Short mmCIF file of C-alpha atoms in Angstrom, two decimals:
data_model
loop_
_atom_site.label_atom_id
_atom_site.label_comp_id
_atom_site.label_asym_id
_atom_site.label_seq_id
_atom_site.Cartn_x
_atom_site.Cartn_y
_atom_site.Cartn_z
CA PRO A 29 -0.16 0.36 -0.04
CA SER A 30 3.01 2.26 0.31
CA PRO A 31 6.34 2.23 1.85
CA GLY A 32 7.29 2.07 5.62
CA THR A 33 3.86 0.52 6.16
CA GLN A 34 5.07 -3.29 6.22
CA GLY A 35 6.89 -6.08 6.92
CA ARG A 36 8.78 -4.92 9.71
CA LEU A 37 8.58 -8.22 12.42
CA SER A 38 11.28 -10.58 12.15
CA GLY A 39 7.80 -13.03 12.76
CA ARG A 40 8.85 -16.60 13.07
CA THR A 41 11.90 -15.34 15.93
CA LEU A 42 9.29 -13.19 18.18
CA ALA A 43 6.63 -15.42 17.78
CA ALA A 44 8.30 -18.89 18.56
CA MET A 45 10.79 -17.18 21.41
CA ALA A 46 7.37 -15.15 23.01
CA HIS A 47 5.75 -18.90 22.73
CA ARG A 48 8.17 -20.24 24.85
CA THR A 49 9.26 -17.55 27.37
CA ALA A 50 5.38 -15.93 27.66
CA LEU A 51 4.26 -20.21 28.39
CA ASN A 52 7.68 -21.18 30.42
CA PRO A 53 8.79 -18.05 31.74
CA GLY A 54 10.66 -20.29 34.53
CA ARG A 55 11.72 -23.04 32.07
CA ASP A 56 15.53 -24.03 31.86
CA LEU A 57 17.00 -21.94 28.80
CA ALA A 58 19.19 -24.68 27.52
CA HIS A 59 16.34 -25.60 25.47
CA SER A 60 15.10 -22.47 23.77
CA PRO A 61 14.93 -22.69 19.79
CA GLY A 62 17.36 -21.20 17.57
CA LEU A 63 16.49 -17.64 16.21
CA GLY A 64 15.20 -19.65 13.55
CA ARG A 65 14.26 -18.55 10.01
CA SER A 66 12.03 -15.32 9.57
CA ALA A 67 10.80 -12.62 7.00
CA LEU A 68 12.63 -11.13 3.95
CA HIS A 69 13.56 -8.09 6.70
CA ASN A 70 15.78 -9.92 8.92
CA PRO A 71 18.09 -8.38 10.80
CA PRO A 72 22.18 -7.61 9.28
CA SER A 73 25.07 -8.71 11.75
CA PRO A 74 25.66 -6.29 14.54
CA HIS A 75 29.13 -6.62 13.75
CA ARG A 76 28.99 -5.98 9.99
CA ARG A 77 28.33 -2.89 8.50
CA PRO A 78 24.57 -3.72 6.27
CA ARG A 79 24.35 -3.62 2.85
CA PRO A 80 21.66 -1.47 1.05
CA HIS A 81 19.18 -3.57 -0.64
CA ARG A 82 15.37 -3.72 -2.18
CA HIS A 83 12.88 -5.41 -0.17
CA PRO A 84 9.97 -5.21 0.68
CA ARG A 85 9.09 -2.59 2.99
CA PRO A 86 7.61 -2.91 6.47
CA LEU A 87 4.48 -4.15 8.22
CA ALA A 88 1.28 -2.43 8.74
CA ARG A 89 -0.34 -1.08 12.24
CA PRO A 90 -3.65 -0.09 12.89
CA LYS A 91 -2.93 3.73 14.20
CA ALA A 92 0.11 4.82 13.21
CA ARG A 93 1.93 8.11 14.73
CA ALA A 94 3.96 10.25 12.61
CA LEU A 95 7.16 10.78 14.57
CA SER A 96 9.60 14.13 13.37
CA SER A 97 13.05 12.30 13.97
CA SER A 98 14.07 8.76 15.18
CA SER A 99 16.48 10.15 18.15
CA SER A 100 14.98 7.64 20.38
CA THR A 101 16.71 5.29 18.50
CA PRO A 102 18.29 2.91 21.48
CA ALA A 103 22.07 2.22 21.98
CA ALA A 104 22.56 -1.39 20.91
CA GLN A 105 20.35 -0.02 17.69
CA GLN A 106 23.51 2.76 16.64
CA GLU A 107 25.76 1.58 13.47
CA PRO A 108 27.98 -1.64 13.84
CA PRO A 109 31.54 -1.53 12.67
CA GLN A 110 32.63 -1.76 8.78
CA ASN A 111 34.13 -4.47 7.35
CA GLN A 112 36.10 -3.86 4.37
CA ASN A 113 37.40 -8.08 4.19
CA GLN A 114 34.34 -9.29 1.98
CA ALA A 115 35.11 -12.39 0.07
CA LYS A 116 34.92 -11.30 -3.97
CA VAL A 117 32.02 -13.94 -5.43
CA ARG A 118 31.26 -15.04 -8.72
CA ILE A 119 28.09 -15.89 -9.75
CA ALA A 120 27.23 -17.77 -13.22
CA VAL A 121 24.43 -18.04 -14.59
CA VAL A 122 23.12 -20.47 -17.92
CA VAL A 123 20.58 -19.59 -20.20
CA PRO A 124 19.40 -20.73 -23.48
CA GLU A 125 19.53 -17.89 -25.69
CA GLN A 126 16.42 -15.74 -26.15
CA ALA A 127 14.53 -18.16 -23.59
CA PRO A 128 11.57 -16.38 -22.26
CA SER A 129 11.16 -16.11 -18.80
CA HIS A 130 7.82 -15.91 -16.25
CA PHE A 131 7.56 -12.55 -15.31
CA ARG A 132 5.21 -10.57 -17.24
CA TYR A 133 4.69 -7.08 -18.78
CA PRO A 134 1.64 -4.92 -17.36
CA GLY A 135 -1.28 -5.49 -19.37
CA ALA A 136 -0.87 -1.01 -20.62
CA VAL A 137 2.92 -1.79 -22.36
CA SER A 138 2.26 -2.91 -25.32
CA ARG A 139 4.94 -6.08 -25.11
CA PRO A 140 4.26 -9.04 -27.75
CA ASP A 141 6.42 -10.94 -26.04
CA PRO A 142 8.44 -11.20 -22.03
CA PRO A 143 11.56 -10.73 -21.11
CA THR A 144 13.71 -12.99 -21.45
CA TRP A 145 16.19 -14.95 -19.17
CA THR A 146 19.19 -13.13 -19.92
CA GLU A 147 17.26 -9.77 -19.61
CA VAL A 148 16.03 -10.81 -16.40
CA PHE A 149 19.65 -11.83 -14.86
CA GLN A 150 21.24 -8.97 -16.24
CA HIS A 151 19.29 -6.55 -14.16
CA LEU A 152 19.81 -8.85 -11.21
CA GLY A 153 23.17 -8.18 -11.87
CA SER A 154 22.14 -4.69 -11.00
CA LEU A 155 20.50 -5.52 -8.10
CA LEU A 156 22.96 -7.52 -6.57
CA GLU A 157 25.90 -4.55 -6.80
CA TRP A 158 23.50 -2.38 -4.81
CA SER A 159 22.11 -4.94 -2.37
CA GLU A 160 25.41 -7.01 -1.48
CA GLU A 161 28.72 -5.43 -2.06
CA GLY A 162 31.34 -8.06 -3.71
CA VAL A 163 28.62 -9.80 -5.00
CA GLU A 164 28.74 -9.93 -8.96
CA LEU A 165 27.10 -12.22 -11.76
CA ALA A 166 27.52 -13.00 -15.73
CA VAL A 167 24.92 -14.17 -17.71
CA VAL A 168 26.21 -17.43 -19.70
CA ASP A 169 24.70 -18.50 -22.88
CA GLU A 170 24.08 -22.39 -22.81
CA GLY A 171 25.78 -22.59 -26.36
CA LEU A 172 29.04 -21.05 -25.77
CA ASP A 173 31.93 -22.16 -23.60
CA LEU A 174 31.04 -22.91 -19.95
CA ASP A 175 34.73 -23.41 -19.18
CA GLN A 176 35.03 -20.66 -16.68
CA GLU A 177 35.53 -19.94 -13.36
CA ALA A 178 32.78 -18.94 -10.61
CA ASP A 179 31.43 -19.99 -7.36
CA VAL A 180 27.59 -20.93 -7.88
CA TRP A 181 26.72 -21.82 -10.97
CA LEU A 182 23.34 -21.16 -11.45
CA SER A 183 20.63 -22.76 -14.77
CA VAL A 184 17.09 -21.85 -15.74
CA ASP A 185 15.58 -24.19 -18.09
CA ALA A 186 18.32 -25.15 -19.95
CA ASP A 187 18.81 -28.09 -22.22
CA PRO A 188 18.66 -31.11 -20.03
CA ALA A 189 22.33 -32.38 -21.30
CA VAL A 190 24.04 -28.98 -20.27
CA ALA A 191 22.03 -28.61 -17.14
CA ALA A 192 23.52 -32.76 -17.11
CA ALA A 193 27.07 -31.79 -17.66
CA LEU A 194 26.69 -29.05 -14.86
CA SER A 195 25.71 -31.07 -12.57
CA SER A 196 28.44 -33.32 -13.03
CA GLU A 197 31.36 -30.95 -13.37
CA LYS A 198 30.82 -28.06 -11.43
CA GLN A 199 30.40 -27.18 -8.35
CA ASN A 200 27.88 -25.57 -6.13
CA PHE A 201 25.42 -25.80 -9.12
CA LEU A 202 21.79 -25.82 -8.81
CA GLY A 203 19.09 -26.60 -11.62
CA LEU A 204 15.67 -24.18 -12.44
CA GLY A 205 12.94 -23.89 -14.63
CA GLY A 206 11.76 -26.93 -16.61
CA ASN A 207 15.05 -28.86 -17.05
CA ALA A 208 16.08 -28.62 -13.25
CA THR A 209 18.33 -31.28 -11.62
CA THR A 210 19.96 -32.25 -8.62
CA THR A 211 21.89 -29.65 -6.25
CA THR A 212 25.73 -30.19 -5.88
CA ASN A 213 28.07 -28.82 -3.17
CA ASN A 214 31.81 -28.30 -3.20
CA LYS A 215 32.18 -28.45 0.88
CA ASP A 216 34.12 -31.50 2.02
CA VAL A 217 31.28 -32.07 4.46
CA PRO A 218 27.36 -31.11 3.15
CA PRO A 219 26.27 -29.25 5.67
CA PRO A 220 22.92 -30.15 7.61
CA SER A 221 21.27 -27.59 5.38
CA LEU A 222 22.12 -28.74 1.84
CA GLY A 223 18.48 -29.94 1.44
CA SER A 224 16.41 -26.85 2.67
CA THR A 225 18.89 -24.69 0.62
CA GLU A 226 17.77 -26.33 -1.99
CA GLU A 227 14.21 -26.33 -1.47
CA THR A 228 14.37 -23.22 -0.55
CA ALA A 229 16.04 -21.55 -3.32
CA ARG A 230 13.42 -23.29 -5.29
CA GLN A 231 10.70 -22.03 -3.06
CA LEU A 232 11.57 -18.24 -3.62
CA PHE A 233 12.15 -19.39 -7.39
CA ALA A 234 8.79 -20.22 -7.80
CA ARG A 235 7.10 -16.78 -6.56
CA LYS A 236 8.08 -15.23 -9.58
CA ASN A 237 9.16 -12.03 -8.12
CA ALA A 238 12.45 -9.86 -8.67
CA ASP A 239 13.13 -9.45 -5.11
CA ASP A 240 12.45 -13.14 -4.62
CA LEU A 241 14.98 -13.72 -6.78
CA LEU A 242 17.64 -11.91 -5.21
CA TYR A 243 16.96 -13.01 -2.41
CA MET A 244 17.70 -16.81 -4.08
CA VAL A 245 20.92 -15.71 -4.84
CA LEU A 246 22.07 -14.36 -1.69
CA VAL A 247 20.65 -17.58 -0.18
CA LEU A 248 22.74 -19.40 -2.16
CA VAL A 249 25.73 -17.02 -1.87
CA ASN A 250 25.68 -16.86 2.15
CA ASP A 251 25.16 -21.00 2.61
CA TRP A 252 28.05 -22.09 -0.57
CA VAL A 253 30.46 -19.59 -0.34
CA ARG A 254 30.87 -16.72 2.31
CA ASP A 255 28.12 -14.80 4.68
CA VAL A 256 25.44 -12.57 3.75
CA PRO A 257 24.60 -10.87 7.22
CA ARG A 258 20.89 -10.38 6.10
CA VAL A 259 20.69 -14.39 5.18
CA SER A 260 22.77 -15.08 8.08
CA MET A 261 21.11 -13.78 10.58
CA ALA A 262 17.68 -15.40 9.04
CA LYS A 263 19.21 -18.68 10.29
CA SER A 264 19.17 -19.86 13.85
CA LYS A 265 22.09 -18.64 16.10
CA GLY A 266 21.78 -21.20 18.82
CA PHE A 267 21.56 -21.10 22.08
CA LEU A 268 22.94 -18.23 23.08
CA GLY A 269 21.31 -16.15 21.03
CA SER A 270 18.36 -17.47 21.82
CA LEU A 271 19.25 -16.70 25.30
CA ARG A 272 19.84 -13.33 24.81
CA LEU A 273 16.74 -12.68 23.51
CA ALA A 274 14.45 -14.79 25.85
CA TYR A 275 16.73 -12.44 29.04
CA CYS A 276 15.96 -9.67 26.85
CA MET A 277 11.98 -10.01 26.31
CA LEU A 278 11.64 -10.84 30.16
CA GLY A 279 13.78 -8.95 31.64
CA ASN A 280 12.49 -5.62 29.83
CA CYS A 281 8.72 -7.08 27.86
CA SER A 282 7.39 -9.17 30.20
CA LYS A 283 3.67 -7.56 30.80
CA GLU A 284 3.33 -6.82 26.85
CA VAL A 285 4.67 -10.78 25.64
CA LEU A 286 2.33 -11.85 28.86
CA ASP A 287 -0.64 -9.81 27.02
CA CYS A 288 -0.17 -10.62 24.11
CA VAL A 289 -0.07 -14.50 24.47
CA ARG A 290 -2.84 -14.29 26.57
CA ASP A 291 -5.42 -12.31 23.84
CA PRO A 292 -6.97 -14.44 21.44
CA THR A 293 -5.96 -11.94 19.12
CA CYS A 294 -2.50 -10.99 19.54
CA LYS A 295 -1.28 -14.88 20.22
CA ALA A 296 -2.96 -15.30 16.28
CA ALA A 297 -1.16 -13.17 14.94
CA LEU A 298 1.94 -14.43 16.55
CA ASP A 299 0.76 -18.47 15.56
CA CYS A 300 0.30 -16.77 12.46
CA LEU A 301 3.20 -15.05 12.10
CA GLN A 302 5.53 -18.73 13.11
CA GLU A 303 4.07 -20.25 9.92
CA CYS A 304 5.21 -18.20 7.42
CA GLY A 305 8.30 -19.71 5.56
CA LEU A 306 11.25 -17.81 4.93
CA ASN A 307 10.48 -14.75 2.94
CA ASP A 308 7.72 -14.86 3.13
CA GLN A 309 6.55 -11.22 2.92
CA VAL A 310 2.84 -12.57 1.64
CA CYS A 311 2.25 -14.55 4.72
CA SER A 312 3.57 -12.02 7.21
CA TYR A 313 1.77 -9.26 5.93
CA GLN A 314 -1.39 -11.21 5.76
CA CYS A 315 -0.86 -12.02 9.37
CA ILE A 316 -0.91 -8.62 10.27
CA VAL A 317 -3.49 -6.95 8.48
CA SER A 318 -5.99 -10.52 9.54
CA TYR A 319 -5.06 -9.66 13.45
CA GLU A 320 -4.05 -6.25 14.53
CA SER A 321 -4.46 -5.14 17.80
CA PRO A 322 -2.87 -2.78 20.45
CA LEU A 323 -1.50 -5.47 22.35
CA PHE A 324 0.40 -6.38 19.42
CA GLU A 325 1.73 -3.05 18.53
CA SER A 326 2.68 -2.68 21.89
CA PHE A 327 4.47 -6.11 22.01
CA SER A 328 6.83 -5.32 18.78
CA GLN A 329 7.22 -1.65 19.95
CA CYS A 330 8.65 -3.01 23.40
CA VAL A 331 11.06 -5.68 21.89
CA LEU A 332 12.20 -4.18 18.92
CA GLN A 333 11.80 -0.26 18.92
CA ARG A 334 12.39 -0.07 23.27
CA HIS A 335 15.19 -2.78 24.04
CA ASN A 336 16.11 -3.47 20.39
CA CYS A 337 16.31 -7.27 21.18
CA MET A 338 17.35 -8.69 18.23
CA ARG A 339 20.11 -6.10 18.49
CA ASN A 340 18.95 -4.78 14.98
CA PHE A 341 20.52 -1.99 12.83
CA ALA A 342 19.66 -0.93 9.12
CA ARG A 343 20.34 2.50 7.79
CA VAL A 344 18.61 3.81 4.63
CA PRO A 345 20.26 2.78 1.34
CA ASP A 346 22.15 5.38 -1.18
CA LEU A 347 21.92 3.22 -3.96
CA PRO A 348 20.53 3.47 -6.79
CA VAL A 349 21.52 7.52 -6.89
CA VAL A 350 18.19 8.87 -8.05
CA GLU A 351 17.80 12.66 -8.56
CA PRO A 352 14.52 14.75 -8.30
CA ILE A 353 13.42 16.46 -11.53
CA SER A 354 15.19 20.00 -11.15
CA GLN A 355 12.71 21.89 -13.78
CA PHE A 356 8.36 21.59 -13.80
CA ARG A 357 6.69 23.10 -16.57
CA GLY A 358 9.18 25.19 -17.52
CA GLU A 359 10.99 26.38 -14.78
CA ALA A 360 13.21 25.60 -11.93
CA LEU A 361 11.28 23.45 -9.01
CA THR A 362 10.94 24.92 -5.85
CA HIS A 363 9.96 23.12 -2.40
CA GLU A 364 6.48 24.89 -2.75
CA GLN A 365 6.16 23.60 -5.46
CA ALA A 366 7.15 19.98 -5.01
CA GLU A 367 4.44 20.06 -1.91
CA ASP A 368 2.21 20.81 -4.39
CA ILE A 369 2.74 18.10 -6.91
CA LEU A 370 2.19 15.93 -3.89
CA VAL A 371 -0.86 18.00 -2.86
CA GLY A 372 -1.93 16.47 -6.85
CA TRP A 373 -5.62 16.38 -6.56
CA LEU A 374 -6.71 16.38 -3.51
CA GLY A 375 -9.61 19.06 -3.07
CA GLU A 376 -10.97 18.07 -6.54
CA GLU A 377 -10.97 14.50 -5.27
CA ARG A 378 -11.12 13.00 -2.12
CA HIS A 379 -7.42 12.08 -2.31
CA SER A 380 -4.15 13.38 -3.86
CA TRP A 381 -3.38 10.37 -5.54
CA LYS A 382 -4.45 6.29 -6.73
CA VAL A 383 -1.45 4.19 -6.86
CA VAL A 384 -1.57 2.65 -10.43
CA THR A 385 1.44 -0.41 -9.86
CA GLY A 386 4.24 -0.68 -7.42
CA GLN A 387 6.87 -3.43 -7.09
CA ASN A 388 5.96 -5.51 -4.20
CA ALA A 389 4.20 -9.03 -4.39
CA ALA A 390 3.45 -9.28 -0.99
CA TYR A 391 1.64 -5.31 -0.91
CA ASP A 392 1.52 -3.62 -3.75
CA ILE A 393 -1.23 -5.85 -5.04
CA PHE A 394 -3.98 -4.68 -2.79
CA PRO A 395 -7.34 -2.61 -4.18
CA ASN A 396 -7.67 1.27 -3.50
CA GLN A 397 -4.50 2.47 -2.57
CA HIS A 398 -4.75 6.20 -1.92
CA GLN A 399 -2.43 8.74 -1.14
CA VAL A 400 -3.45 11.79 0.48
CA PHE A 401 -0.78 14.52 0.70
CA TYR A 402 -1.79 17.74 3.01
CA ARG A 403 -0.20 21.03 4.60
CA GLY A 404 -0.96 20.71 8.32
CA LYS A 405 -2.43 23.48 10.53
CA ARG A 406 0.91 24.74 11.80
CA LYS A 407 3.12 26.48 9.90
CA GLY A 408 5.29 24.15 7.74
CA ARG A 409 3.76 20.92 8.70
CA PHE A 410 2.93 18.53 6.21
CA TRP A 411 1.55 15.06 6.14
CA TYR A 412 1.03 11.99 4.09
CA ASP A 413 -1.91 9.50 4.98
CA PRO A 414 -1.65 6.24 2.95
CA VAL A 415 -4.99 4.66 2.80
CA PHE A 416 -5.49 1.02 1.48
CA GLN A 417 -7.91 -2.08 1.32
CA ALA A 418 -6.01 -5.47 2.65
CA ARG A 419 -8.08 -8.69 2.49
CA THR A 420 -7.58 -10.34 5.63
CA PHE A 421 -7.07 -14.92 5.83
CA ASP A 422 -10.94 -14.89 6.28
CA GLY A 423 -11.47 -13.48 3.17
CA ASP A 424 -12.62 -9.54 4.47
CA LEU A 425 -12.16 -7.16 3.10
CA VAL A 426 -10.97 -3.56 4.96
CA TRP A 427 -9.78 -0.59 5.14
CA ARG A 428 -5.96 0.24 6.39
CA LYS A 429 -4.77 3.88 7.12
CA ARG A 430 -1.69 5.03 8.35
CA HIS A 431 -0.54 8.85 8.77
CA TYR A 432 3.32 9.87 8.14
CA ARG A 433 4.92 13.35 8.87
CA VAL A 434 6.46 14.87 5.63
CA ARG A 435 10.39 17.34 5.95
CA ARG A 436 11.50 19.10 3.21
CA GLY A 437 14.82 17.91 2.12
CA LYS A 438 17.26 19.86 0.97
CA VAL A 439 16.84 19.72 -2.57
CA PRO A 440 13.52 20.65 -3.81
CA GLY A 441 11.62 17.21 -4.91
CA THR A 442 12.93 15.37 -1.93
CA PHE A 443 10.97 15.04 1.46
CA TYR A 444 11.85 13.24 4.52
CA PHE A 445 9.03 10.81 6.07
CA SER A 446 8.76 9.10 9.12
CA VAL A 447 6.12 7.18 11.04
CA LEU A 448 5.78 4.89 14.29
CA ASP A 449 4.00 1.98 12.34
CA ASN A 450 3.31 -1.22 14.20
CA GLY A 451 5.45 0.01 17.41
CA VAL A 452 8.41 0.68 14.88
CA VAL A 453 10.39 4.10 13.97
CA SER A 454 10.35 4.09 10.04
CA ASP A 455 12.50 6.89 8.50
CA GLU A 456 12.17 7.15 4.56
CA TYR A 457 14.26 9.31 2.03
CA TRP A 458 11.17 10.33 -0.85
CA ARG A 459 12.19 11.95 -4.63
CA ILE A 460 9.52 12.94 -7.37
CA ALA A 461 11.46 10.93 -10.09
CA ASP A 462 8.99 12.72 -12.60
CA VAL A 463 5.65 14.53 -13.01
CA ALA A 464 3.21 15.05 -16.07
CA GLU A 465 3.12 18.96 -16.64
CA ASP A 466 -0.54 18.26 -16.21
CA LEU A 467 -0.41 16.04 -13.23
CA SER A 468 -1.56 13.31 -15.16
CA TRP A 469 0.65 10.65 -13.41
CA ALA A 470 3.91 10.89 -11.10
CA LEU A 471 6.27 8.43 -10.28
CA LEU A 472 7.86 9.32 -6.74
CA TYR A 473 10.14 6.93 -5.68
CA TYR A 474 11.44 6.18 -1.72
CA ALA A 475 13.65 4.48 0.17
CA GLY A 476 13.92 3.55 3.43
CA ALA A 477 14.84 1.73 6.40
CA ALA A 478 12.84 0.16 10.24
CA SER A 479 16.30 0.02 11.99
CA ALA A 480 15.12 -1.46 15.22
CA ALA A 481 13.54 -4.39 12.69
CA GLY A 482 17.30 -4.99 10.40
CA GLN A 483 15.40 -3.56 7.51
CA SER A 484 16.57 -1.42 4.19
CA TYR A 485 13.99 -1.30 1.27
CA THR A 486 13.60 0.94 -1.64
CA GLY A 487 10.62 1.05 -4.14
CA ALA A 488 9.07 3.28 -6.32
CA VAL A 489 4.80 4.00 -6.82
CA PHE A 490 3.23 4.94 -9.76
CA VAL A 491 0.38 7.12 -9.43
CA SER A 492 -2.29 8.61 -11.39
CA ARG A 493 -5.67 11.11 -10.40
CA ASP A 494 -7.95 7.77 -10.70
CA GLY A 495 -5.18 4.64 -10.72
CA LEU A 496 -5.71 4.23 -14.49
CA TRP A 497 -2.53 4.30 -16.94
CA PRO A 498 -2.21 7.27 -18.70
CA GLU A 499 -2.33 7.45 -22.39
CA ALA A 500 -0.69 5.26 -24.55
CA ARG A 501 1.81 8.21 -25.52
CA GLU A 502 2.92 9.05 -22.43
CA LEU A 503 4.23 5.21 -21.88
CA GLY A 504 7.46 5.85 -23.21
CA ARG A 505 8.61 8.32 -20.70
CA VAL A 506 6.81 6.38 -17.57
CA GLU A 507 9.07 3.42 -18.98
CA ALA A 508 11.93 5.76 -18.84
CA ALA A 509 11.49 7.42 -15.37
CA HIS A 510 11.66 3.97 -13.92
CA ALA A 511 14.39 3.14 -15.59
CA LYS A 512 16.43 6.08 -13.56
CA CYS A 513 15.05 4.23 -10.76
CA GLY A 514 16.65 1.27 -11.51
CA ILE A 515 13.23 -0.73 -11.77
CA LYS A 516 11.84 -2.85 -15.07
CA MET A 517 8.77 -2.53 -16.09
CA TRP A 518 8.27 -6.60 -15.84
CA GLU A 519 8.59 -6.06 -12.05
CA LEU A 520 5.36 -4.04 -11.57
CA PHE A 521 2.60 -4.96 -10.00
CA GLU A 522 -0.69 -3.39 -11.01
CA VAL A 523 -3.60 -2.62 -8.57
CA GLU A 524 -7.03 -3.06 -8.54
CA ASN A 525 -9.12 0.36 -8.58
CA TYR A 526 -12.64 1.18 -8.81
CA ASP A 527 -14.93 3.35 -6.96
CA CYS A 528 -14.72 3.60 -2.96
CA PRO A 529 -17.34 6.09 -1.58
CA ASP A 530 -16.58 4.47 1.37
CA ALA A 531 -12.83 5.04 1.66
CA PRO A 532 -11.52 6.85 5.21
CA LEU A 533 -10.00 9.70 3.58
CA ASP A 534 -10.55 12.17 5.85
CA PRO A 535 -7.32 13.52 7.01
CA LEU A 536 -6.38 13.09 10.05
CA GLU A 537 -5.38 16.81 11.10
#
């Protein structure tokens, strides 16, 4: 629905530990579980510099409060020391020439054929450069010489003979697609996670979105080559990690933990999160929208934001570099004009903009995403209220609404957003990437971080007055604007939009 409102909790970790510590507070902690798997937004190691990445955006909360800053960040959340010794990793992806991928362009983008696997993995190489330093990816046509060096080998829809040869000759190999073959690994003693590594990779690949494809590659690098903090911290931390987390939760948040597990709705949220798989944003967010409650907010605010029991840290990504527009209607853009662009159609409509497309498979497919930007009652105040519908596990469509504080950036067309959402502070840096002079459409790019949840994210929302695509003559410029943000059109998900007279669009200030 909007960046900064989804996916903040390390669901499986906190859910499992909350059950263990709350239901058995006096038990022997030697039997505490490991940290286990969590959603996409897992914390980077506190001893490594986190890398910017393109991951989904944080989880929603029932009644978010806007913040002017996150100056109350706990000490344990401060930036860890930078690690300068990451080993270089090379990934080789073998694909048939001109083989079509499973990605598709939005209906309004008139393309007769889907993007090829070559195009997809070439783009993935750029995403890797922005998200994990020292990892590079090369696409290799299956008809070319495959005798080259690589740390990880992948094949997608390869000829059976080629896939079989790669499986027998290459170390650290995984075959995907129609002609998948058995995984091979070059470690002297295969790790216990070898089978789960292959299973996890195939599950991520099958989700058919760019974020999970990127995460799949990072899982293979982490399990087979070298540590990737964003992935390694999603796996078990063993006894010491569980002991630390349990003592933090019980020592600082025992009331919040007990209140949550004793309340049917809050406990249902924990149970639901515990069942979500690695990087399953769709599952995690649906758990939250189905079982949101003040007790769940208090739980996450105490454990994550106030005491940082997970010892998380994340910074707002600075890659890719996306410059805002500098001119509008033939004149240099001013801060006032930039705010007017965000306010958009408010006044003539009940909303500023409606979202046409977004990038994230978990959040950007929800119906009727309204953006409401407006100036506050006090001088210099500016607010953003995203309003959207979400489907619960019971099949009901429910309205959700957030409330962000917005401050001007140094350059016109840039903004700083902040919110206390579902108990966790999220800070975001937005840019007006492009806008039509008649305000028929706009592209808003953002980069953000929920440090207490250890999550960084980037993305863009394409908006129009009515949530519909602009005229065909505009599509070339729209595609160029997305390219400026490092986004391909086949990454986008179209939003279902229709008339919503019952939408709760009244400004909160």
